[in-house]
Amino acid sequence: MIKNKYLFEIGVEELPANYILPAIDFMVNYFSNQLQNHKIKFESIEKYSTPRRLTIIIRNLPNRQKDSQKEIIGPPKKIAFDSNRNFNQVGLGFLKKQNLSKKDIVIKKLKKGEYLSATKVIKGKITEEILKQISIEIIGKIQFPKTMRWSENSISFARPIRWILAIFNQNILDFQFGNIRSNSFSFGNRFENLHNKLTINSIDGYKSKLEKHFVIVEREKRKKIILNQLNETASKVNGIPADNPELVETVTDLVEFPSPVLGEFDKDFLELPAEVLKTTLSETQKCFSLYDKKGNLLPNFICIANSNPKTIQKVKYGNERVINARLSDAKFYFETDKKTKLVDRIEITKKTTFQKKLGSYFDKTERMKELSKFLAKNLNFEAKKIARAIQLSKTDLTTLMLGEKEYTKLQGFIGWQYALSDKENDEVAKAIFEQYLPRYKDDILPETQTGIALSLVDKMDTICGCFSIGLIPSGSSDPLALRRAGNGIIRILDKHNLPISIIKFIEKSLTSFEKISKDEHSAASKLLDFFSQRVKKHLENYKIEYDVIDAVMESGFANIPDTILRAKNLQNLKSKDEFRKLIIGFKRVTNILSSSKNVNKLDTKLFEKNEEISLYQKMNNLAPKYQKYVESQNYQKALNMLIALKDDIDDFFDNVMVMVKDEKIRENRMALLRLLNGHFVKIADLSKIVYEI
């Protein structure tokens, strides 16, 4: 069995942590797709990465491509031979051009006549040549948020490339990219030796050789080591490391050989809010906070360094010095900010731009106040608290604390703390924090009435404002994180079972932008499509199948909790056999109705068949109870009542001809089916349900 292997490593100056995973994933996908395109089979592609290298190993490659055959069509037979049926100049020219002999030629009949043809064997390229081509191409194709150029060449990459390791089995795969030639060496950790060149003699020994020189190329292995180090190091002060998965991921991509450093800071800083301390540690120095068994912050931190364990004390000293300085700054900002009440900062928001065309943050809060009146009235929320929370909602953006980039994640939280210091109502204060919830997928949602209202009006104002001026999400572009805001609105309405009409909510918000909107009707239409997509995505989270989603959405989605309830009930019934038979009958109703544009009134005097009368009477008997179930949102019982009509629908179609010549009779039967259809579509358009035959 052929077991060719290829090791390819791009060695660079330290990459930003968030560049690494997308780059290495792109490399795996690109090599996989290109090898498949070249018809080169392989067993697996392994990926490895550190801040200084992007590496893949491909296993079980063939020696070369398989030979392939290609049919060559030449000139027409009538112009390729002379009168003696020998090849003339045209025929011989074809043989020479394709490097063929006379015995290779076959006459093939095509639509236009007889033509010379031949089957040519194309020798497969050797695997090394294909790997060279892909390796050179891929370096220039990896996308980064930002790139740079260096030296005198035109190479562009996230950071300067310092080496390229390329080994096919035991040999160097020789190629050049810019002024860098591929070789058989990599580099160990900088702390061992600044120019720590390592010759890689064996692909299988690549990982172990680098590890001996303080480089762990397996990302998951580094991550597990870091998690263990956090727990072991924290136990030295009887502490528990803060749960911070995002920081763990970042730190994993910041180091090649993790070494834990336990440090401490001045106890006086514990007077600061816990979130300020945690943010200072994680954002400025990528350090982990520690808690005691009671959940109180300890005056300690853990740094995961990329340093020689023997010289770790220097790292400890450096981190402690920086962290104490940053905490000192934070304390100064916090104490200085509290000297000015939030209510006194409202005037400053007039000079703080929200969006160039949408005005200042003061303008935004004025719009939010108007929108909140609609919300408070429809949900019976306390309007005064909501108005106060809106008035103060953006004032923390003018503080010293949020003027520092390290603390931008604390917007809302800082306002909450300052509002409490100002003796504002507790719910109003908390709402300032809750307005930004949810901040990411699976984040917590606002719980207080005031916070719910503030979050909803803030998000809706941003979305409608952006759509009004043409800032609309498309592809990977999502200005002001509008998709996240839309998803947040849907989640909040669902979580708290709020029956507010999202369509009326949109319409009310759009009235604030009438003067600046280029096309109000177009904005409204695009907003409905935008929220429709958000609702569909939300329903998918409930494991609702696509056809059920289409069916309930067709009957409207303005009331989000109601839409979700209809979808769940329909999904539960879909697997039942009797419901499947009902759907088949309903599809017949829909198909027939699609051929009629008239909407005539039903006249029972025109009934000719018992099955018409029976179906009509059954519907009339069920209608009051069915309507009651629909109005009380008892969709399970309502749908079961429709199932009770199944036999009557079947009897109708088995015994009644709808498309008769008599127009009055035909349209009256259409009117009966239209009445039946009206009952169905109150819950969902059942014609959208799909069953495999």
XYZ file of C-alpha atoms in Angstrom:
693
model
C 0.000 0.000 0.000
C 1.329 3.460 -1.008
C 1.825 5.678 2.029
C 3.205 8.939 0.679
C 3.083 11.862 3.110
C 3.399 15.594 2.703
C 4.338 18.112 5.408
C 3.798 21.793 4.605
C 4.466 24.611 7.077
C 4.347 28.376 6.593
C 6.628 29.961 9.215
C 5.903 33.576 10.146
C 6.425 36.340 12.647
C 3.791 36.059 15.417
C 0.261 36.137 14.002
C -2.636 37.848 15.828
C -4.583 35.190 17.722
C -7.846 35.715 15.811
C -6.107 35.234 12.421
C -4.936 31.684 13.071
C -8.002 29.405 13.089
C -9.613 30.872 9.921
C -6.257 30.621 8.112
C -5.526 26.998 9.015
C -9.105 25.946 8.239
C -8.807 27.631 4.843
C -5.581 25.720 4.171
C -7.218 22.381 4.933
C -10.235 23.127 2.724
C -8.123 24.504 -0.109
C -5.760 21.527 -0.232
C -8.688 19.119 0.017
C -10.605 20.763 -2.838
C -7.575 21.154 -5.098
C -6.428 17.572 -4.626
C -9.934 16.357 -5.444
C -10.013 18.588 -8.527
C -6.716 17.018 -9.628
C -8.158 13.537 -8.902
C -5.554 12.874 -6.213
C -6.967 10.724 -3.426
C -5.695 10.989 0.156
C -6.587 9.529 3.524
C -6.504 12.592 5.777
C -5.310 16.160 6.272
C -4.093 17.037 9.757
C -3.846 20.665 10.854
C -1.428 22.210 13.350
C -0.907 25.812 14.340
C 0.909 28.143 16.710
C 1.404 31.931 16.571
C 4.475 31.304 14.381
C 3.334 28.523 12.055
C 0.458 27.199 9.953
C 1.009 23.527 9.227
C -0.740 20.640 7.500
C 0.208 16.979 7.053
C -1.460 15.008 4.251
C -1.328 11.225 4.516
C -1.564 8.305 2.066
C -1.124 10.128 -1.222
C -0.603 8.214 -4.514
C 2.584 8.527 -6.563
C 0.780 10.220 -9.412
C -2.565 10.941 -10.976
C -4.215 8.053 -12.760
C -3.849 8.137 -16.536
C -6.941 9.442 -18.281
C -8.387 9.152 -21.756
C -9.545 11.995 -23.923
C -11.433 11.763 -27.184
C -10.000 14.030 -29.891
C -12.276 15.072 -32.742
C -10.438 16.070 -35.892
C -11.415 17.451 -39.305
C -14.320 16.040 -41.372
C -13.508 12.842 -43.239
C -14.357 14.399 -46.621
C -11.549 16.968 -46.369
C -8.958 14.734 -44.654
C -8.440 12.239 -47.510
C -7.458 12.539 -51.152
C -9.219 10.804 -54.033
C -7.210 7.624 -53.385
C -8.452 7.509 -49.762
C -5.019 8.388 -48.433
C -4.458 11.106 -45.833
C -3.998 14.455 -47.517
C -2.298 17.531 -46.065
C -5.244 18.247 -43.692
C -5.324 14.686 -42.341
C -1.555 14.452 -41.928
C -1.523 17.837 -40.219
C -4.032 16.571 -37.650
C -1.886 13.461 -36.972
C 1.236 15.553 -36.491
C -0.440 18.136 -34.244
C -1.914 15.481 -31.917
C 1.169 13.206 -32.118
C -0.927 10.329 -33.499
C -0.305 7.559 -36.032
C -2.676 6.414 -38.781
C -3.712 3.324 -36.812
C -4.981 5.542 -33.974
C -7.645 7.121 -36.185
C -11.304 6.070 -36.050
C -14.045 7.547 -38.220
C -16.888 8.778 -36.037
C -20.386 9.643 -37.145
C -21.653 12.929 -35.718
C -24.777 14.969 -36.486
C -22.863 17.076 -38.994
C -21.299 14.069 -40.717
C -18.252 11.780 -40.412
C -15.151 13.061 -38.622
C -11.658 11.801 -37.782
C -11.368 10.895 -34.117
C -8.913 9.266 -31.740
C -8.746 8.347 -28.081
C -5.679 9.887 -26.531
C -4.140 8.629 -23.278
C -3.124 11.511 -21.019
C -0.387 10.550 -18.642
C -1.132 11.526 -15.034
C 1.112 14.127 -13.399
C 3.283 13.060 -10.483
C 1.885 14.033 -7.091
C 4.900 16.158 -6.133
C 4.320 18.504 -9.084
C 0.689 19.010 -8.144
C 1.596 19.625 -4.486
C 4.158 22.237 -5.543
C 1.540 24.070 -7.584
C -1.039 24.047 -4.744
C 1.538 25.054 -2.120
C 2.651 28.107 -4.086
C -0.924 29.137 -4.915
C -2.315 28.828 -1.399
C 0.098 31.245 0.275
C -1.299 34.148 -1.732
C -4.914 33.050 -1.350
C -5.221 32.963 2.462
C -7.428 35.901 3.479
C -6.634 37.981 6.581
C -8.390 41.032 8.077
C -5.193 42.982 7.413
C -2.009 42.188 5.503
C 1.429 43.753 5.225
C 4.329 43.881 2.773
C 8.004 43.598 3.608
C 11.363 43.492 1.881
C 11.497 44.601 -1.762
C 9.205 41.936 -3.168
C 5.449 42.207 -3.684
C 4.493 39.466 -1.220
C 1.506 40.302 0.966
C 0.692 38.269 4.088
C -0.582 38.865 7.639
C 2.988 38.929 8.940
C 6.401 38.448 7.263
C 7.029 34.864 6.141
C 10.376 33.646 7.498
C 10.507 30.038 6.295
C 8.623 27.403 4.313
C 8.925 23.785 5.373
C 7.900 21.353 2.605
C 8.754 17.641 2.801
C 7.370 14.850 0.628
C 8.229 11.634 2.445
C 11.939 12.150 3.306
C 12.776 14.708 0.628
C 12.419 18.464 0.283
C 9.651 19.449 -2.121
C 11.600 22.173 -3.886
C 9.807 25.393 -4.870
C 10.109 29.119 -4.272
C 7.617 31.758 -3.127
C 8.929 35.289 -3.490
C 12.503 35.211 -2.193
C 11.860 32.259 0.148
C 12.826 28.767 -0.980
C 11.204 25.735 0.600
C 13.460 23.703 2.871
C 13.540 20.953 5.496
C 13.867 23.104 8.588
C 11.502 24.673 11.090
C 12.182 26.705 14.251
C 11.834 25.981 17.946
C 10.604 28.400 20.601
C 12.263 31.824 20.639
C 13.006 31.705 24.371
C 15.307 28.720 23.862
C 17.258 30.426 21.104
C 16.385 33.419 18.951
C 17.502 31.557 15.803
C 16.545 28.050 16.862
C 16.686 26.290 13.480
C 15.597 22.610 13.537
C 16.084 20.168 10.683
C 13.012 17.937 10.242
C 14.279 14.520 9.173
C 10.960 12.707 9.445
C 7.356 13.778 9.001
C 6.258 11.365 11.717
C 8.830 12.884 14.064
C 7.797 16.489 13.325
C 5.567 17.001 16.399
C 7.865 15.327 18.902
C 10.958 17.149 17.654
C 9.291 20.540 17.988
C 7.953 19.663 21.431
C 11.508 18.916 22.610
C 12.245 22.501 21.680
C 9.209 23.971 23.507
C 6.705 24.114 20.647
C 3.423 22.205 20.995
C 1.942 22.327 17.505
C -1.290 20.484 18.385
C -3.736 23.231 19.286
C -6.141 21.024 21.269
C -3.246 19.615 23.264
C -2.109 23.147 24.159
C -5.648 24.046 25.161
C -5.977 21.033 27.489
C -2.602 21.813 29.059
C -3.724 25.413 29.670
C -7.002 24.319 31.315
C -5.111 21.931 33.601
C -2.529 24.597 34.426
C -5.269 27.077 35.358
C -6.833 24.678 37.870
C -3.512 23.506 39.322
C -2.139 27.032 39.675
C -5.369 28.423 41.162
C -5.345 25.713 43.820
C -2.103 27.189 45.231
C -4.175 30.075 46.656
C -7.313 27.938 47.185
C -8.842 29.673 44.205
C -11.040 28.825 41.208
C -10.237 30.321 37.787
C -12.945 32.465 36.201
C -14.919 30.661 33.507
C -13.797 32.499 30.385
C -13.919 30.224 27.311
C -13.236 33.111 24.929
C -10.022 34.010 26.761
C -8.946 30.348 26.811
C -9.306 30.224 23.007
C -7.339 33.465 22.606
C -4.513 32.420 24.927
C -4.230 29.047 23.170
C -3.353 30.959 20.004
C -0.943 33.326 21.775
C 1.556 30.747 23.015
C 3.614 27.878 21.626
C 4.554 26.415 25.005
C 2.216 27.463 27.852
C 3.743 28.285 31.224
C 1.429 29.456 34.048
C 2.314 32.515 36.115
C 0.537 33.196 39.411
C 0.544 36.889 40.263
C -1.167 39.259 42.643
C -2.395 42.833 42.775
C -3.160 45.346 45.523
C -6.143 44.240 47.658
C -7.514 47.794 47.650
C -8.561 47.316 44.027
C -11.140 44.737 45.151
C -13.350 47.730 45.955
C -13.888 48.135 42.204
C -16.852 46.260 40.641
C -15.898 42.671 39.795
C -16.568 43.191 36.067
C -14.106 46.088 35.965
C -11.409 43.960 37.598
C -12.066 40.973 35.346
C -12.081 43.140 32.222
C -8.836 44.868 33.196
C -7.130 41.507 33.673
C -8.516 39.804 30.573
C -8.446 42.680 28.069
C -5.159 44.398 28.935
C -2.977 41.418 29.835
C -5.019 38.356 28.765
C -4.926 37.123 32.378
C -7.459 35.013 34.252
C -9.224 36.224 37.405
C -9.522 33.952 40.445
C -12.413 33.420 42.862
C -12.530 31.942 46.339
C -14.952 29.132 47.259
C -17.648 31.711 48.184
C -17.505 33.360 44.773
C -15.539 36.432 45.813
C -12.698 37.738 43.672
C -9.192 37.115 44.992
C -6.351 39.659 44.612
C -4.632 37.183 42.284
C -4.439 36.368 38.605
C -2.971 33.725 36.313
C -1.071 34.597 33.162
C -0.308 31.904 30.570
C 3.099 32.915 29.244
C 5.114 31.725 26.275
C 8.255 31.730 28.396
C 10.935 29.495 29.776
C 9.571 28.095 33.070
C 13.011 28.738 34.603
C 12.727 32.506 34.107
C 9.041 32.838 34.951
C 9.616 35.259 37.846
C 10.495 38.021 35.391
C 7.152 37.515 33.674
C 5.376 37.585 37.038
C 6.997 40.894 37.974
C 6.208 42.491 34.605
C 2.552 41.479 34.658
C 2.041 42.597 38.255
C 3.542 46.005 37.484
C 1.341 46.538 34.411
C -1.845 45.214 36.040
C -1.479 47.337 39.151
C -0.945 50.370 36.927
C -4.004 49.581 34.801
C -6.151 48.946 37.882
C -4.957 52.238 39.295
C -6.153 53.923 36.084
C -9.478 52.098 36.251
C -10.002 53.180 39.850
C -9.264 56.775 38.912
C -11.716 56.671 35.972
C -14.389 55.014 38.098
C -14.119 57.430 41.015
C -13.853 60.510 38.772
C -16.859 59.457 36.661
C -19.053 59.067 39.740
C -18.553 62.748 40.588
C -20.824 63.614 37.639
C -24.331 62.150 37.711
C -25.643 60.394 34.622
C -28.527 62.823 34.353
C -26.008 65.654 34.043
C -24.366 63.860 31.112
C -27.502 63.923 28.934
C -26.454 67.244 27.401
C -23.109 65.721 26.346
C -24.911 62.992 24.339
C -26.057 65.748 21.945
C -22.425 66.045 20.838
C -21.815 62.285 20.667
C -22.539 60.854 17.208
C -24.521 57.642 16.910
C -24.446 57.518 13.113
C -23.701 60.370 10.720
C -27.109 60.350 8.993
C -29.058 59.242 12.069
C -27.751 61.935 14.367
C -26.468 61.922 17.930
C -27.166 59.548 20.794
C -29.495 62.225 22.166
C -31.475 62.080 18.906
C -31.616 58.305 19.215
C -32.976 58.395 22.768
C -35.652 60.928 21.723
C -36.825 58.494 19.022
C -36.711 55.623 21.502
C -38.950 57.569 23.914
C -41.659 57.892 21.258
C -41.378 54.240 20.297
C -41.518 53.159 23.951
C -44.962 54.779 24.369
C -46.340 52.367 21.774
C -44.628 49.438 23.488
C -45.686 50.369 27.031
C -49.312 50.836 25.947
C -49.515 47.501 24.081
C -47.712 45.480 26.759
C -49.070 47.346 29.781
C -45.555 48.185 31.005
C -44.759 51.092 33.346
C -44.082 53.985 30.970
C -42.354 56.316 33.472
C -39.597 53.851 34.352
C -39.011 53.072 30.694
C -38.779 56.770 29.810
C -36.266 57.381 32.614
C -34.146 54.408 31.570
C -34.125 55.617 27.951
C -33.119 59.106 29.065
C -30.060 57.712 30.866
C -29.342 54.760 28.544
C -26.498 56.283 26.493
C -24.973 58.624 29.065
C -22.283 56.143 30.163
C -20.785 56.415 26.665
C -19.535 59.868 27.688
C -17.573 58.590 30.724
C -13.814 58.271 31.126
C -14.177 54.536 31.730
C -15.765 53.834 28.351
C -13.406 56.272 26.666
C -10.718 53.592 27.132
C -10.760 50.837 24.483
C -10.144 48.105 27.063
C -13.510 48.767 28.707
C -15.840 49.140 25.724
C -17.307 45.700 26.514
C -18.592 47.195 29.765
C -20.974 49.665 28.117
C -24.289 49.333 29.875
C -22.710 47.666 32.893
C -20.847 50.882 33.759
C -24.070 52.841 33.342
C -25.798 50.383 35.695
C -23.153 50.889 38.382
C -23.165 54.686 38.045
C -26.986 54.785 38.121
C -26.975 52.833 41.391
C -24.396 55.296 42.757
C -26.755 58.130 41.705
C -29.589 56.488 43.713
C -31.667 55.839 40.595
C -34.457 53.254 40.785
C -32.945 49.726 40.859
C -34.953 48.539 37.855
C -34.109 51.648 35.856
C -30.413 51.194 36.694
C -30.395 47.518 35.701
C -32.229 48.313 32.460
C -29.228 50.393 31.336
C -27.221 47.153 31.396
C -30.021 44.976 29.992
C -30.490 47.170 26.897
C -27.497 45.437 25.245
C -28.720 41.898 25.947
C -28.316 39.490 24.274
C -24.747 40.411 23.269
C -24.001 37.116 21.517
C -25.579 33.761 20.761
C -26.945 32.025 23.885
C -26.296 35.129 26.008
C -28.661 35.939 28.868
C -31.782 38.017 28.113
C -33.199 41.047 29.939
C -35.468 40.096 32.843
C -36.959 43.347 34.139
C -39.918 44.943 32.347
C -37.972 48.175 31.937
C -34.918 46.329 30.625
C -37.032 44.325 28.156
C -38.662 47.471 26.803
C -35.375 49.383 26.586
C -33.640 46.518 24.795
C -36.478 46.171 22.275
C -36.796 49.878 21.402
C -33.025 50.380 21.220
C -32.601 47.475 18.790
C -35.651 48.327 16.679
C -34.600 51.982 16.373
C -31.129 50.952 15.200
C -32.470 48.437 12.665
C -35.177 50.690 11.197
C -32.827 53.677 11.143
C -30.173 51.790 9.204
C -32.680 50.347 6.709
C -34.102 53.856 6.169
C -30.726 55.187 5.008
C -29.813 52.089 3.004
C -27.477 50.429 5.535
C -28.757 46.893 5.014
C -26.978 43.589 5.791
C -25.834 41.642 2.735
C -23.532 38.657 2.573
C -20.810 38.999 5.202
C -21.522 42.728 5.620
C -23.624 43.518 8.685
C -23.468 47.241 9.622
C -23.976 47.901 13.340
C -24.579 44.138 13.897
C -28.188 44.397 12.684
C -28.666 40.634 12.381
C -27.667 40.169 15.999
C -30.081 42.936 17.013
C -32.901 41.337 15.013
C -32.212 37.925 16.527
C -32.203 39.568 19.959
C -35.672 41.059 19.410
C -37.064 37.664 18.346
C -35.483 35.893 21.329
C -36.824 38.447 23.833
C -40.374 38.330 22.418
C -40.260 34.529 22.534
C -38.708 34.197 26.000
C -41.194 36.570 27.648
C -44.184 35.526 25.504
C -44.840 39.099 24.366
C -47.724 39.290 21.838
C -46.701 42.651 20.383
C -47.125 42.793 16.587
C -43.669 43.031 15.114
C -45.166 44.516 11.943
C -46.823 47.376 13.865
C -43.630 47.758 15.895
C -41.673 48.270 12.656
C -44.271 50.666 11.251
C -44.224 52.789 14.410
C -40.405 52.961 14.433
C -40.275 53.936 10.741
C -42.363 57.055 11.406
C -39.277 58.541 13.117
C -37.318 58.342 9.871
C -39.859 59.720 7.380
C -37.779 62.849 6.726
C -34.539 60.988 5.952
C -35.859 57.796 4.344
C -35.202 57.544 0.614
C -38.128 55.154 0.074
C -40.236 54.379 3.129
C -42.269 51.689 1.345
C -39.104 49.930 0.175
C -37.586 50.091 3.676
C -40.740 48.568 5.195
C -40.738 45.760 2.640
C -37.060 44.994 3.225
C -37.552 45.084 6.999
C -40.367 42.520 6.780
C -38.121 40.252 4.717
C -35.268 40.797 7.207
C -37.413 39.846 10.203
C -38.984 36.962 8.291
C -35.489 35.471 7.864
C -34.723 36.015 11.554
C -37.949 34.238 12.587
C -37.194 31.302 10.283
C -33.714 30.942 11.796
C -35.225 31.060 15.279
C -37.722 28.318 14.396
C -34.859 26.160 13.124
C -33.385 26.318 16.646
C -36.519 24.501 17.811
C -35.812 21.710 15.265
C -38.836 22.726 13.182
C -38.606 21.320 9.639
C -38.379 23.710 6.700
C -41.817 22.886 5.225
C -43.539 23.410 8.579
C -41.732 26.750 8.886
C -42.914 27.772 5.396
C -46.466 26.682 6.229
C -46.831 28.724 9.436
C -44.979 31.747 8.039
C -47.428 31.856 5.135
C -50.205 32.468 7.660
C -48.312 35.372 9.208
C -45.502 35.883 11.706
C -46.356 39.237 13.333
C -47.009 37.624 16.722
C -43.725 35.818 17.415
C -44.805 33.599 20.377
C -47.951 32.616 18.458
C -45.939 31.746 15.330
C -43.644 29.510 17.382
C -46.618 27.814 19.083
C -48.311 27.095 15.728
C -45.055 25.668 14.350
C -44.508 23.371 17.341
C -48.061 22.002 17.171
C -47.888 21.454 13.436
C -44.508 19.731 13.748
C -45.933 17.355 16.387
C -48.839 16.378 14.117
C -46.813 15.985 10.938
C -45.722 12.422 11.703
C -49.290 11.148 12.297
C -50.779 9.093 9.464
C -54.283 10.634 9.666
C -52.749 14.107 9.398
C -50.826 13.050 6.313
C -54.093 11.986 4.659
C -55.648 15.334 5.584
C -52.745 17.139 3.922
C -53.283 15.175 0.705
C -56.925 16.267 0.699
C -56.001 19.851 1.456
C -53.484 19.972 -1.381
C -56.324 18.985 -3.728
C -58.348 21.908 -2.361
C -55.444 24.309 -2.947
C -54.743 23.032 -6.458
C -58.361 23.441 -7.571
C -58.691 26.906 -6.014
C -55.606 28.065 -7.900
C -57.596 27.726 -11.153
C -60.324 30.150 -10.023
C -59.923 33.920 -9.862
C -63.550 34.585 -8.913
C -64.591 34.950 -5.281
C -68.325 34.182 -5.323
C -70.572 33.921 -2.283
C -71.627 30.424 -1.253
C -75.261 29.567 -2.041
C -76.452 26.390 -0.285
C -79.452 26.212 -2.655
C -77.060 25.305 -5.461
C -75.838 22.124 -3.722
C -76.635 19.064 -5.840
C -74.744 16.285 -4.068
C -75.126 14.853 -0.570
C -71.338 15.118 -0.137
C -71.506 18.896 -0.645
C -74.208 19.220 1.988
C -72.395 16.881 4.385
C -69.071 18.763 4.125
C -70.785 22.127 4.580
C -72.795 20.970 7.610
C -69.743 19.369 9.225
C -67.777 22.611 8.799
C -70.631 24.671 10.241
C -70.926 22.379 13.246
C -67.202 22.503 13.934
C -66.657 26.199 13.153
C -67.644 27.810 16.521
C -65.550 25.401 18.578
C -62.687 25.522 16.081
C -62.671 29.331 16.167
C -62.653 29.266 19.959
C -59.621 26.953 19.983
C -57.789 29.190 17.500
C -58.514 32.342 19.499
C -57.322 30.680 22.721
C -54.206 29.401 20.841
C -55.109 25.774 21.530
C -53.765 24.749 18.150
C -53.418 21.069 19.031
C -57.208 20.709 19.450
C -57.921 23.019 16.502
C -55.803 20.891 14.164
C -57.363 17.693 15.504
C -60.778 19.128 14.605
C -59.581 19.676 11.056
C -58.468 16.048 10.948
C -62.106 15.137 11.752
C -63.018 16.639 8.355
C -60.684 14.270 6.478
C -63.334 11.674 5.527
C -65.818 14.334 4.414
C -63.153 15.958 2.231
C -62.271 12.583 0.694
C -65.964 11.790 0.055
C -66.412 15.191 -1.579
C -63.561 14.663 -4.015
C -64.533 11.039 -4.708
C -68.143 11.872 -5.595
C -68.317 15.532 -6.600
C -66.984 16.933 -9.846
C -65.895 20.502 -9.147
C -64.932 21.593 -12.650
C -68.350 21.136 -14.267
C -69.516 23.149 -17.304
C -72.254 24.969 -15.380
C -70.447 28.093 -14.166
C -72.810 28.731 -11.239
C -72.432 25.180 -9.881
C -68.656 25.219 -10.495
C -68.069 28.554 -8.748
C -70.373 27.576 -5.879
C -68.308 24.448 -5.277
C -65.214 26.636 -5.439
C -66.787 28.879 -2.787
C -67.337 25.834 -0.561
C -63.657 24.851 -0.910
C -62.646 28.463 -0.292
C -64.610 28.388 2.979
C -62.847 25.161 3.930
C -59.462 26.651 3.004
C -60.157 29.681 5.208
C -60.367 27.438 8.270
C -57.023 25.817 7.501
C -54.944 28.919 6.821
C -55.729 30.500 10.176
C -53.019 28.224 11.574
C -50.840 27.438 8.548
C -50.878 26.988 4.804
C -50.931 23.194 4.830
C -50.196 23.020 1.090
C -46.571 23.822 2.015
C -46.205 20.560 3.975
C -44.056 18.026 2.118
C -44.314 14.251 2.421
C -42.010 11.833 0.646
C -43.937 9.321 -1.411
